[in-house]
Coordinates of C-alpha atoms in Angstrom, one line a residue:
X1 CA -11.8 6.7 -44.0
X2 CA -9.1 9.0 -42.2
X3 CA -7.0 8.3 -39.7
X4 CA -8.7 10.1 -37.3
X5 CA -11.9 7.5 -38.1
X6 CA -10.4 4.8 -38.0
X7 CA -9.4 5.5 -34.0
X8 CA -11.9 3.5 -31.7
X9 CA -13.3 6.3 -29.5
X10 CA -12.3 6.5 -26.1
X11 CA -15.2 5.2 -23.8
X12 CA -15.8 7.6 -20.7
X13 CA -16.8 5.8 -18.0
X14 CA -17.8 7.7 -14.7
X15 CA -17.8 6.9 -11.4
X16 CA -21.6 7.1 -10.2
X17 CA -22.5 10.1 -8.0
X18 CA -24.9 8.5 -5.9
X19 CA -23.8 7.0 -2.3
X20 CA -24.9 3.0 -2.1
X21 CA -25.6 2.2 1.9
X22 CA -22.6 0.0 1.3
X23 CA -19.7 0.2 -0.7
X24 CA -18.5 -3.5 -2.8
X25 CA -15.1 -2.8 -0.5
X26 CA -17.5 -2.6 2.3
X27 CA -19.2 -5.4 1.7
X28 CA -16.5 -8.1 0.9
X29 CA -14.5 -6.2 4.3
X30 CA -18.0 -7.0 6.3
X31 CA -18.2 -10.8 4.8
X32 CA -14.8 -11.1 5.4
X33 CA -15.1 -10.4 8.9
X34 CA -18.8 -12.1 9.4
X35 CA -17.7 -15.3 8.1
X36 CA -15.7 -16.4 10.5
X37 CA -18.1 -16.2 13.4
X38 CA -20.7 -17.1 12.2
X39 CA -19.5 -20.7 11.1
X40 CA -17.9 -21.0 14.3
X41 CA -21.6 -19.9 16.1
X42 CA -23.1 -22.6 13.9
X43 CA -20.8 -25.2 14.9
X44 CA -21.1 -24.6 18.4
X45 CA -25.1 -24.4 18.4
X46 CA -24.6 -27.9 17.1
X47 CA -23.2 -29.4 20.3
X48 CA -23.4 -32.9 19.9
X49 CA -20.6 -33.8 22.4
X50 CA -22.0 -31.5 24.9
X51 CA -25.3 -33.1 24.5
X52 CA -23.6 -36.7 24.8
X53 CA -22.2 -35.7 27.7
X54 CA -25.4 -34.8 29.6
X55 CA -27.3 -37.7 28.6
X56 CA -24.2 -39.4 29.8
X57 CA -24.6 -37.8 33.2
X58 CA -28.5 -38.0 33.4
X59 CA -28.0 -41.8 33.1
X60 CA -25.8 -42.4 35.8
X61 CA -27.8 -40.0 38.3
X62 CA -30.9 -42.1 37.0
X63 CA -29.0 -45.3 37.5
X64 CA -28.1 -44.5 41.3
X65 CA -31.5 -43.5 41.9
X66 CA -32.4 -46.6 40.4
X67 CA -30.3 -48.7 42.9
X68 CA -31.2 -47.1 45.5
X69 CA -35.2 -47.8 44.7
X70 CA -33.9 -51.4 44.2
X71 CA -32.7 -52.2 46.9
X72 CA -35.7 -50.3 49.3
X73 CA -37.8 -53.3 47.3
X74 CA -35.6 -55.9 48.0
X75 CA -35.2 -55.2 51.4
X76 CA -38.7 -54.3 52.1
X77 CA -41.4 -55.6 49.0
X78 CA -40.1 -59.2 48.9
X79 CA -41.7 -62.3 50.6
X80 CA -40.7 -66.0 50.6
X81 CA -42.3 -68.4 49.2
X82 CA -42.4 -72.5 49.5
X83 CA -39.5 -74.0 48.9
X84 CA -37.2 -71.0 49.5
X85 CA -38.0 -68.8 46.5
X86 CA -38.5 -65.2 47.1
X87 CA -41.5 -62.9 44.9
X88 CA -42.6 -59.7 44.9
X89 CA -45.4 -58.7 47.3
X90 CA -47.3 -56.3 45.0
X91 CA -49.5 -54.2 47.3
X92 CA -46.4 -53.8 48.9
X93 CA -44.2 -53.0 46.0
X94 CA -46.9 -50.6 44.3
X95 CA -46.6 -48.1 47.7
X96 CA -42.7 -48.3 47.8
X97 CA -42.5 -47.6 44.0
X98 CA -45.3 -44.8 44.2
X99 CA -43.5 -43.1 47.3
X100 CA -40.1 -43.1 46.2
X101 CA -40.6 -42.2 42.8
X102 CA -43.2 -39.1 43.0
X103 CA -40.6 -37.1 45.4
X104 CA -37.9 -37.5 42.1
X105 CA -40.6 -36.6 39.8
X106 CA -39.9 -40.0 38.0
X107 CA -41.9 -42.6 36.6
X108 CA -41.3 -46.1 38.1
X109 CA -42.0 -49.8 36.4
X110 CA -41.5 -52.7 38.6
X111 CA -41.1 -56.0 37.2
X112 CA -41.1 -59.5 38.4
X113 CA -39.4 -62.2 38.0
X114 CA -41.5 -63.9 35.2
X115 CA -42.1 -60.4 33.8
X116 CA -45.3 -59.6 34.9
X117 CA -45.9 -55.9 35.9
X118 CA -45.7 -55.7 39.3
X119 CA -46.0 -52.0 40.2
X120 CA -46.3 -48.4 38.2
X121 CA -45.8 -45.2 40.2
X122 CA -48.8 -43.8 38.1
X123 CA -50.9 -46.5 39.3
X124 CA -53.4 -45.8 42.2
X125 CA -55.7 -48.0 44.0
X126 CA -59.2 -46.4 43.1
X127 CA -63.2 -47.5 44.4
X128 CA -63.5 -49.9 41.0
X129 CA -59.4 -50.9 41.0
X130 CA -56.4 -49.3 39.6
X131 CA -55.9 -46.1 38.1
X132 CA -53.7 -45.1 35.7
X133 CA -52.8 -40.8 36.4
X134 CA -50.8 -39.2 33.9
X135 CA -49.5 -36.0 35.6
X136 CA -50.1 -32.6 33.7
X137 CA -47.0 -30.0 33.7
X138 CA -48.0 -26.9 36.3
X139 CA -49.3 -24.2 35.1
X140 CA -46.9 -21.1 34.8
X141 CA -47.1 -17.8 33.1
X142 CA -44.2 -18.3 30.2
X143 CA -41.2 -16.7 29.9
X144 CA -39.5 -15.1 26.4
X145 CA -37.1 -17.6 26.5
X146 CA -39.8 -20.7 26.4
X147 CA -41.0 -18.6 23.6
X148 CA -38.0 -18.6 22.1
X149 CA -36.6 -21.9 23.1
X150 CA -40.3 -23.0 20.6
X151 CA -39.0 -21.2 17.9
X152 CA -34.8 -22.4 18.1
X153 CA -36.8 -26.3 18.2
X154 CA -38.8 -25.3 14.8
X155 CA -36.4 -23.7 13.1
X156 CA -34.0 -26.5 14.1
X157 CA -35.4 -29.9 12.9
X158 CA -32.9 -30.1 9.9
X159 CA -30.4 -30.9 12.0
X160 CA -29.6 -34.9 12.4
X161 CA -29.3 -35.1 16.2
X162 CA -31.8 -37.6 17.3
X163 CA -33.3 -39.4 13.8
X164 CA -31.3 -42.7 14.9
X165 CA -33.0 -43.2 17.9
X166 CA -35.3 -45.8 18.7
X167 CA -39.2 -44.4 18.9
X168 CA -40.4 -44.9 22.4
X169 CA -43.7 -47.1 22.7
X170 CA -45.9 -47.1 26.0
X171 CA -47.8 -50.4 25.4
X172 CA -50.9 -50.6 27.5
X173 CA -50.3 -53.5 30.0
X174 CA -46.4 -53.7 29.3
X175 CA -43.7 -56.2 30.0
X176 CA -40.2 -57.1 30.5
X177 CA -39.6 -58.4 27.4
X178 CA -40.4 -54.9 25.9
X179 CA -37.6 -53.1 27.1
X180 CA -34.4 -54.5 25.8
X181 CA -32.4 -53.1 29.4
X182 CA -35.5 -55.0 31.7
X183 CA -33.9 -58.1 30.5
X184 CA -30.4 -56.9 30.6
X185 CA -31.7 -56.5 35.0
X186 CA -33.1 -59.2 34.7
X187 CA -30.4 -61.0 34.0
X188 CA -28.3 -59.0 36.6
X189 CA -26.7 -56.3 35.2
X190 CA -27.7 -52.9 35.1
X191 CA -29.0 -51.7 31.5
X192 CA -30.2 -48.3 29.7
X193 CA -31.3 -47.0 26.7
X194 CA -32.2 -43.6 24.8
X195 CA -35.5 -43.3 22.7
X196 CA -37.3 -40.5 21.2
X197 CA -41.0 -40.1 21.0
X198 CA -43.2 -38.9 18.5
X199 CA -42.7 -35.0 19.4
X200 CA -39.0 -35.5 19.1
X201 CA -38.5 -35.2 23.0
X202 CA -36.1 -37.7 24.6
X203 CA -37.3 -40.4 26.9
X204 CA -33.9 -42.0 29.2
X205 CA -34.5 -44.9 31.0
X206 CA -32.5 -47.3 33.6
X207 CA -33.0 -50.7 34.5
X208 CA -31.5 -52.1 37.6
X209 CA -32.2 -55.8 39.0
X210 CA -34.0 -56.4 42.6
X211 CA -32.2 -58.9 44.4
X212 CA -32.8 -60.4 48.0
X213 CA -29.7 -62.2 49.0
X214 CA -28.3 -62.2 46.2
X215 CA -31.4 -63.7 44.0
X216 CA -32.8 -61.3 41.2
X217 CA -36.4 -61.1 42.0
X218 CA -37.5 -58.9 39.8
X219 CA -36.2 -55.3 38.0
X220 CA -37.1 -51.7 38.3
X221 CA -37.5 -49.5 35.4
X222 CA -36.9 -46.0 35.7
X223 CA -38.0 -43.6 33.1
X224 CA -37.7 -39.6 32.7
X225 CA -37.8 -37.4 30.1
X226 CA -34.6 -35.3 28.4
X227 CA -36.6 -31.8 29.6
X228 CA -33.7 -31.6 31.4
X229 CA -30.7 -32.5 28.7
X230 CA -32.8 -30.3 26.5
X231 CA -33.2 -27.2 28.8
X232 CA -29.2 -27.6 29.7
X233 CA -28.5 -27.4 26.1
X234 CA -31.3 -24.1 25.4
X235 CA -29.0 -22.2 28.1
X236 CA -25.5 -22.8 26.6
X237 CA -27.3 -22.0 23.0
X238 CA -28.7 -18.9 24.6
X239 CA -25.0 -18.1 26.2
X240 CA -23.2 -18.7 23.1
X241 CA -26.1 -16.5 21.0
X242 CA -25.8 -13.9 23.9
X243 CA -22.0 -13.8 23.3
X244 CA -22.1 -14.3 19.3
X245 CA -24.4 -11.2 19.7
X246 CA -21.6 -9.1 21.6
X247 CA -19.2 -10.0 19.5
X248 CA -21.0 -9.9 16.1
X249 CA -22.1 -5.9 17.0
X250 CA -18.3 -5.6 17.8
X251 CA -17.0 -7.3 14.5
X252 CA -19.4 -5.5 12.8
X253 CA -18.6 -2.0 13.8
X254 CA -14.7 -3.1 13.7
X255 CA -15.3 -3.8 10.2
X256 CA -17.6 -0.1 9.7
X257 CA -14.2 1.2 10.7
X258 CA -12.1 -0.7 8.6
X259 CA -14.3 0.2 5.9
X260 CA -14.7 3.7 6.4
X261 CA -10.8 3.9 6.8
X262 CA -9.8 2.1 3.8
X263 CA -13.0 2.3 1.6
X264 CA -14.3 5.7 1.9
X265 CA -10.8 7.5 1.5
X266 CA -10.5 5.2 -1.6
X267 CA -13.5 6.1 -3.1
X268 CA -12.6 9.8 -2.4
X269 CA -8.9 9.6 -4.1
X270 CA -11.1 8.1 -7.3
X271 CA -13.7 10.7 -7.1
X272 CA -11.2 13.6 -7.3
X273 CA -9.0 11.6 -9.9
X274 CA -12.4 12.0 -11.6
X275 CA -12.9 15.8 -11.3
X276 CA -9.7 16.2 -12.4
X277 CA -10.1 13.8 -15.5
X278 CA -13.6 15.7 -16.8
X279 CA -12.8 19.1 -15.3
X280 CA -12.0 22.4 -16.8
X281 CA -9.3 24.3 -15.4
X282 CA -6.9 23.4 -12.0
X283 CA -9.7 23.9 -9.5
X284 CA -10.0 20.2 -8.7
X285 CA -7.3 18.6 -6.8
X286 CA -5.8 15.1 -4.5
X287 CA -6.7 15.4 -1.4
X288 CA -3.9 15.3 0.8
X289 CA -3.8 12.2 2.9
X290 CA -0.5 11.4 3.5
X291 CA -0.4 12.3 7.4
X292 CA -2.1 8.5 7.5
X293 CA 1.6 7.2 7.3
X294 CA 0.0 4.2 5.6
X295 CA -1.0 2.7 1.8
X296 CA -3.7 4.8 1.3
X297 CA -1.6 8.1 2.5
X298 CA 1.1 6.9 -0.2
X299 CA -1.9 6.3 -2.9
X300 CA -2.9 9.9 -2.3
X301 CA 1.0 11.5 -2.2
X302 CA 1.8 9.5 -4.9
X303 CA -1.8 11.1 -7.1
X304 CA -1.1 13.8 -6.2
X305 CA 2.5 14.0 -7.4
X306 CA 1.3 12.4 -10.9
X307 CA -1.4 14.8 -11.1
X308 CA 1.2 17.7 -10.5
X309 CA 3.5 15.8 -13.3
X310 CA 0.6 15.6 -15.3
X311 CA -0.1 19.6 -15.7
X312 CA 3.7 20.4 -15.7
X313 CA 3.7 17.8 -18.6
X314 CA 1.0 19.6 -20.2
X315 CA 2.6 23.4 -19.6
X316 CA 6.1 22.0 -20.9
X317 CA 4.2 21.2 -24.0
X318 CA 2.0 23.8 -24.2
X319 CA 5.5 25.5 -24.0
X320 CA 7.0 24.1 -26.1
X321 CA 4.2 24.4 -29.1
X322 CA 4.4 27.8 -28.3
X323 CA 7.6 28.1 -28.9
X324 CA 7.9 25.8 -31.7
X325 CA 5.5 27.9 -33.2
X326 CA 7.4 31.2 -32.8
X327 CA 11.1 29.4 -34.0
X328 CA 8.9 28.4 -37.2
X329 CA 7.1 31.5 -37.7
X330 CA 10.5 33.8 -38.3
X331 CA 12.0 31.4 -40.9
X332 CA 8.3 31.5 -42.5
X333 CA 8.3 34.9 -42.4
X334 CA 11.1 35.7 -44.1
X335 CA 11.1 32.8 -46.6
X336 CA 7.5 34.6 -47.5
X337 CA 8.9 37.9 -48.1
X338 CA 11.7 37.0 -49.8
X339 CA 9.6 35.0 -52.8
X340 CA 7.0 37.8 -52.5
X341 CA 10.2 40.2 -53.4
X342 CA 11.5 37.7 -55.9
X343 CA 8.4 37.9 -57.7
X344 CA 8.6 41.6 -58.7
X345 CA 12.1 41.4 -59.4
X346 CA 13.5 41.2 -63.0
X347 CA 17.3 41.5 -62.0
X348 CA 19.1 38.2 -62.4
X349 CA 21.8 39.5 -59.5
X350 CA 18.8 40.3 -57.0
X351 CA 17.2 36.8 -57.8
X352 CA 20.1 35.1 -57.1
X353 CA 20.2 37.0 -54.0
X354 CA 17.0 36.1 -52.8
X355 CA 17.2 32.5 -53.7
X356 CA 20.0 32.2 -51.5
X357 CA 17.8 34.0 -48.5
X358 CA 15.4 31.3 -49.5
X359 CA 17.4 28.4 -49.3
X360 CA 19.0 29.5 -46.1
X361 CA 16.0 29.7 -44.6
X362 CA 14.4 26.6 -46.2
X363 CA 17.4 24.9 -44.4
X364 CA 17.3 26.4 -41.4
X365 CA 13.7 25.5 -40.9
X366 CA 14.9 21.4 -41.6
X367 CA 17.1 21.9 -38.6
X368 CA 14.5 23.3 -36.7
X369 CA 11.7 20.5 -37.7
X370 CA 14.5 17.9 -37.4
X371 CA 15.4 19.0 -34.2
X372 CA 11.7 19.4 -33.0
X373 CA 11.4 16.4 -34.0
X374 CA 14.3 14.8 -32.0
X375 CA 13.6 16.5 -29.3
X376 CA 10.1 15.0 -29.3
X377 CA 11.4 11.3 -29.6
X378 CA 13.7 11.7 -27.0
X379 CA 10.8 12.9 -24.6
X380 CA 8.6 9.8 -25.3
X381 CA 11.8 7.2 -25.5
X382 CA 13.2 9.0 -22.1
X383 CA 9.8 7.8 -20.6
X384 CA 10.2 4.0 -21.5
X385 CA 13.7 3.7 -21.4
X386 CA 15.1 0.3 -20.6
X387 CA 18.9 0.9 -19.3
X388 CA 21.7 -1.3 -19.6
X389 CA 25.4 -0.9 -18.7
X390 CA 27.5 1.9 -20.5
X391 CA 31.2 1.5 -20.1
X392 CA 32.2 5.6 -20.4
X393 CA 35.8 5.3 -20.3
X394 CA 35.5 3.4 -23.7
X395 CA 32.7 6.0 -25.6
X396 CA 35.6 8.6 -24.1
X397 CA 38.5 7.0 -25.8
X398 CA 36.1 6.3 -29.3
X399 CA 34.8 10.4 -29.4
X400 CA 37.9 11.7 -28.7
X401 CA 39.9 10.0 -31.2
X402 CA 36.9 10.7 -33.7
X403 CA 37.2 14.8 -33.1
X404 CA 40.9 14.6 -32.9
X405 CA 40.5 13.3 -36.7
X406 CA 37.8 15.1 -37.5
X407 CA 39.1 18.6 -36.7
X408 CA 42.3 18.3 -37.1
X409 CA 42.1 22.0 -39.9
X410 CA 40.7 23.9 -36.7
X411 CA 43.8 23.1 -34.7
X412 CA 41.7 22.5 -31.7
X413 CA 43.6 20.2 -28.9
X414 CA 42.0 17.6 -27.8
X415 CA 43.4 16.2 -24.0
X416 CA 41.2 13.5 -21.9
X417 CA 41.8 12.7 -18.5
X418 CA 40.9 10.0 -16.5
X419 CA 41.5 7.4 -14.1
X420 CA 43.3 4.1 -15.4
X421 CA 41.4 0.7 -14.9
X422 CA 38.4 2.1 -14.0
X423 CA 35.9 1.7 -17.0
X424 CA 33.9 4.1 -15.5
X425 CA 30.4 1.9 -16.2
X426 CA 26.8 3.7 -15.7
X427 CA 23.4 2.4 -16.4
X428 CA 22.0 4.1 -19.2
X429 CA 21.2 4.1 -22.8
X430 CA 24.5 4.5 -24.5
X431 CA 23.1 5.9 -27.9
X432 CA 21.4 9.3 -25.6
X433 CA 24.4 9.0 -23.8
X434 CA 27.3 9.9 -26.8
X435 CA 24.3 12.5 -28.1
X436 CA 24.8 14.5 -25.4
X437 CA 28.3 14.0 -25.2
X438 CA 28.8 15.1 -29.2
X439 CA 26.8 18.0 -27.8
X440 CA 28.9 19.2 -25.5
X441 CA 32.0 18.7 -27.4
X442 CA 30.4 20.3 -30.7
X443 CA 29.2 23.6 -28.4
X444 CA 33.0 24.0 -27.3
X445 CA 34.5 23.5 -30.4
X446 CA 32.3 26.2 -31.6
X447 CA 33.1 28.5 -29.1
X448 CA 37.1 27.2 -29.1
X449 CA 39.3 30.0 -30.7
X450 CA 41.3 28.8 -33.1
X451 CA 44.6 27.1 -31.7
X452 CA 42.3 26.5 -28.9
X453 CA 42.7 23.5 -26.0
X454 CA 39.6 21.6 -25.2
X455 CA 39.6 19.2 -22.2
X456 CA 37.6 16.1 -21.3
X457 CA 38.0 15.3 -17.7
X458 CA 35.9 12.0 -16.3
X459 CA 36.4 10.1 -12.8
X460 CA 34.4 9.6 -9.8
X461 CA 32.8 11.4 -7.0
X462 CA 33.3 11.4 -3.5
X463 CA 29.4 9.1 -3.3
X464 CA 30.4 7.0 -6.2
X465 CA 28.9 8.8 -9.0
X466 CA 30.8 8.7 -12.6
X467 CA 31.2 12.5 -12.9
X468 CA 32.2 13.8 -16.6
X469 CA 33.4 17.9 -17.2
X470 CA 33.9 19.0 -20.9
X471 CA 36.1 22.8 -20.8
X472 CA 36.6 25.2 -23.7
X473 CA 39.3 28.3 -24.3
X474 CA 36.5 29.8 -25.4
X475 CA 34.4 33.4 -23.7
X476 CA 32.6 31.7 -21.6
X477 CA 28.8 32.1 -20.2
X478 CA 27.3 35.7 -19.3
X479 CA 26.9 34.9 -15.5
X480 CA 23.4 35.2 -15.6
X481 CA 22.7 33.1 -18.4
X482 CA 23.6 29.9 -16.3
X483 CA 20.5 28.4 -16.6
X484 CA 18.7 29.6 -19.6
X485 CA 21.5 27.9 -21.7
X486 CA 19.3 24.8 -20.9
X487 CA 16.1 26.0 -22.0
X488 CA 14.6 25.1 -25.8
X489 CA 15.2 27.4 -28.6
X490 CA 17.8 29.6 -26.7
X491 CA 21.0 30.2 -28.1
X492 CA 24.1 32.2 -27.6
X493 CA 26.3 31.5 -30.5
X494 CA 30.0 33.2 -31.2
X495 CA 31.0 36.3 -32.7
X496 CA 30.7 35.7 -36.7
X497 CA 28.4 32.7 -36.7
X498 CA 26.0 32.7 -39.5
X499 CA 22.9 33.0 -38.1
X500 CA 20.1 30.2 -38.2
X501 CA 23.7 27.6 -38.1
X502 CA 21.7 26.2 -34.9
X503 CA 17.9 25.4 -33.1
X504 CA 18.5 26.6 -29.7
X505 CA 17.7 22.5 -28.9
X506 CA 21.0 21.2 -27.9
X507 CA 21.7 22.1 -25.0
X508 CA 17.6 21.3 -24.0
X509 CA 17.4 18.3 -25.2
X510 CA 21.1 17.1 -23.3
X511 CA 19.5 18.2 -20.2
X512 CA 16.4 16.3 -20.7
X513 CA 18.3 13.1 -21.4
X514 CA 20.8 13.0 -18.2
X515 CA 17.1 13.9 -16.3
X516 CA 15.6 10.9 -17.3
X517 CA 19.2 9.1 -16.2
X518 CA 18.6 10.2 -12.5
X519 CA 21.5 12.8 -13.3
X520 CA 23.1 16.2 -13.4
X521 CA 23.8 18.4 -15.9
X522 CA 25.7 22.1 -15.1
X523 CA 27.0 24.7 -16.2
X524 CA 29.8 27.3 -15.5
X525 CA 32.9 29.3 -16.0
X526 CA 36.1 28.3 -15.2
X527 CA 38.1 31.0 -13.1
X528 CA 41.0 30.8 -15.7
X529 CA 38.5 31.9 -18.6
X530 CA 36.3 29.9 -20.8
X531 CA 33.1 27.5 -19.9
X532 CA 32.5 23.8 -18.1
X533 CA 29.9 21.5 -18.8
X534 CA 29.9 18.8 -16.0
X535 CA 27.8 15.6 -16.0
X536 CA 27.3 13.5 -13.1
X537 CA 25.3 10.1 -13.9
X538 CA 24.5 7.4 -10.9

């Protein structure tokens, strides 16, 4: 298997081209938003306090209507007896009871004092004896919210509002000592109780005693239904659901906003990073969102500018293959015609000449491939570089002690300036950092005549910056040749330089490195003759 197979392909995934009703960013913004409302709606339809409350109230209104009743009876429905005791006149009792308790739409139980039932405001007196009447709601044409009050009391029998209650039982000839809060009247004190029937309505009732002068004759019974509780409770429900409404179609559209804001503009940035990604050619491009002044403006700035990176990247290397190709191609050339020549040639003087054309050129293209293939590394490494502090003042001292030794036969002068105590530290990677100082030192001692000064000059800027100038004796730089020093396979060489001696890369690839440091790298001509190289590093 080759290399090549042995790669896992590369999975293209693509976004899908179809537009869902609802984006996943759109839906978690929507929940997001929904939640909250809703639990607090549901929490609030509950209302068990509230309905506490108005049981609470409906008691005590009962109770004083109650009293009231009571003491009509006692002042009006009681007779004495022998030997001072006081009873209930029933014929008497049942009108009170019947007429006070129809106008209050109430039902009425009086009870006397052995607990007999003495009166029932449903009772009548009839041709054959008392009638029991059970009163029928009136009729009425019903309204949506009956309808939908129906509905909220089916769809609401989970909850556990009213399962503790006691059932409420109408016994057909009832007594006192069925109702737990008779007793409590007859005994004297006032007494109440909640029950439930069957249906699950509520049935409140009040007991009060009847007393004549002081004696407790007997004890009314009051009795009324929750409609009331329950239709108090309906309304707030139906003012909360009319308010939850308003502001769920608020929340809601709040959150289309949101979503159309943050998702759709989103989605946008990864469909053109898409495009770009599968497409042919610079057609496809970021859109430009940045006037947002937000995240999603800085997303889009910051695509676009790695999308503009991108294709420079890819021009700088198409480029550079170019020109890696052309460098090669000349050495190749004449390598090729030389042992073409060599091969028809039967004079040793001639061979000898050739093999040296061949070997100058087999070395030349080493220093080109090895210097390709530096300047490569120092492209990838420049893009992960981890920095740490260089002290510059130091690598100074070290390089210029080194040359100093090194050329000593040139008679080249080597003089550094540079400011005492200040070690002159940068962050950086030291090893890129003397390679493009040897660079500049080797380029003027090549161009250095002989007997030649060159001088190293380092110190600080006016905004802090470490700031390092390398000047020859030498010729100098054609003034418009400034720039293209710094490009990749140039060269300018001296007078008498054997040709092929260098790539062209030097210069390029010093440039590249103090880029990747956040720094400057120039060039010029000093005004007393010969060049500067100046380096100023953060």
């Amino acid at each position: 298997m080759s290399k090549d197979e042995a790669v896992s392909p590369v999975v293209k995934r693509k976004l899908p081209r179809w537009r869902p009703l609802a984006s996943p960013l759109t839906r978690r913004i929507l929940t997001v938003n929904l939640l909250a409302p809703i639990v607090l709606v549901l929490g609030l339809l509950y209302l068990d306090h509230y309905k506490q409350g108005l049981i609470r109230t409906e008691l005590e209104g009962l109770g004083t209507q109650a009293e009231m009743m009571a003491a009509a009876i006692g002042e009006s429905a009681v007779i004495e007896e022998e030997h001072g005791f006081h009873e209930i006149n029933h014929d008497m009792a049942q009108q009170m009871v019947r007429r006070l308790a129809e106008p209050a739409k109430l039902r009425a139980r009086l009870f006397g004092s052995v607990g007999e039932l003495a009166a029932d405001s449903r009772n009548r007196h009839g041709a054959t004896g008392m009638v029991h009447i059970e009163e029928l709601p009136a009729p009425r044409i019903p309204h949506w919210t009956d309808r939908l009050r129906l509905v909220w009391e089916h769809a609401t029998r989970w909850i556990p509002s009213d399962e503790s209650l006691p059932l409420y039982v109408d016994p057909a000839h009832p007594r006192a000592d069925n109702y737990a809060e008779v007793m409590s009247a007859m005994a004297g004190r006032m007494g109440w109780a909640v029950r439930v029937r069957k249906g699950g309505a509520l049935v409140l009732s009040v007991a009060v005693p009847v007393q004549h002068y002081k004696q407790v004759v007997g004890a009314l019974l009051i009795t009324a239904d929750g409609t009331n509780v329950a239709r108090s409770l309906f309304q707030v429900r139906v003012a909360i659901l009319e308010a939850f409404a308003f502001s769920l179609a608020i929340t809601f559209g709040l959150s289309l906003y949101m979503a159309g804001t943050i998702a759709r503009p989103i989605r946008r940035l990864a469909l053109a990073a898409e495009r770009v990604r599968h497409g042919h050619g610079r057609a496809h491009s970021i859109p430009d969102m940045s006037a947002r002044k937000d995240e999603i403006g800085e997303l889009s700035l910051a695509l676009k500018e790695m999308t503009e990176a991108l294709w420079r990247r890819m021009d700088a290397i198409e480029a550079f293959a170019a020109d890696v190709a052309h460098e090669i191609k000349n050495p190749l050339t004449s390598l090729r015609s030389a042992v073409e020549t060599a091969a028809h040639i039967d004079n040793p003087d001639q061979q000898r000449k050739l093999m040296a054309i061949i070997l100058d050129d087999v070395g030349r293209l080493n220093r080109l491939i090895s210097d390709i293939s530096d300047a490569s590394r120092v492209d990838a490494e420049m893009s992960r570089i981890e920095t740490e502090p260089v002290a510059l003042a130091a690598l100074l001292d070290a390089l210029v002690e080194v040359y100093r030794a090194t050329t000593a036969a040139q008679n080249v002068v080597f003089t550094l300036e540079r400011p005492a105590g200040d070690p002159l530290v940068v962050q950086g990677l030291e090893s890129r950092l003397v390679q493009v100082l040897r660079n500049l030192i080797a380029n003027a001692i090549s161009f250095s005549p002989p007997g030649g000064a060159i001088t190293l000059w380092a110190g600080r800027a006016d905004n802090g910056d470490v700031r390092i100038a390398v000047e020859d004796d030498g010729p100098g730089i054609p003034s418009n040749k400034l720039e293209a020093i710094f490009e990749r396979f140039y060269s300018e060489r001296p007078q008498g330089e054997k040709f092929g001696t260098h790539s062209g890369l030097g210069l390029s690839i010093s440039k590249q490195i103090i880029d990747a440091h956040g720094g400057t790298l120039r060039a010029e001509n000093r005004p007393e003759g010969g060049a500067r190289f100046s380096v100023e590093l953060p």
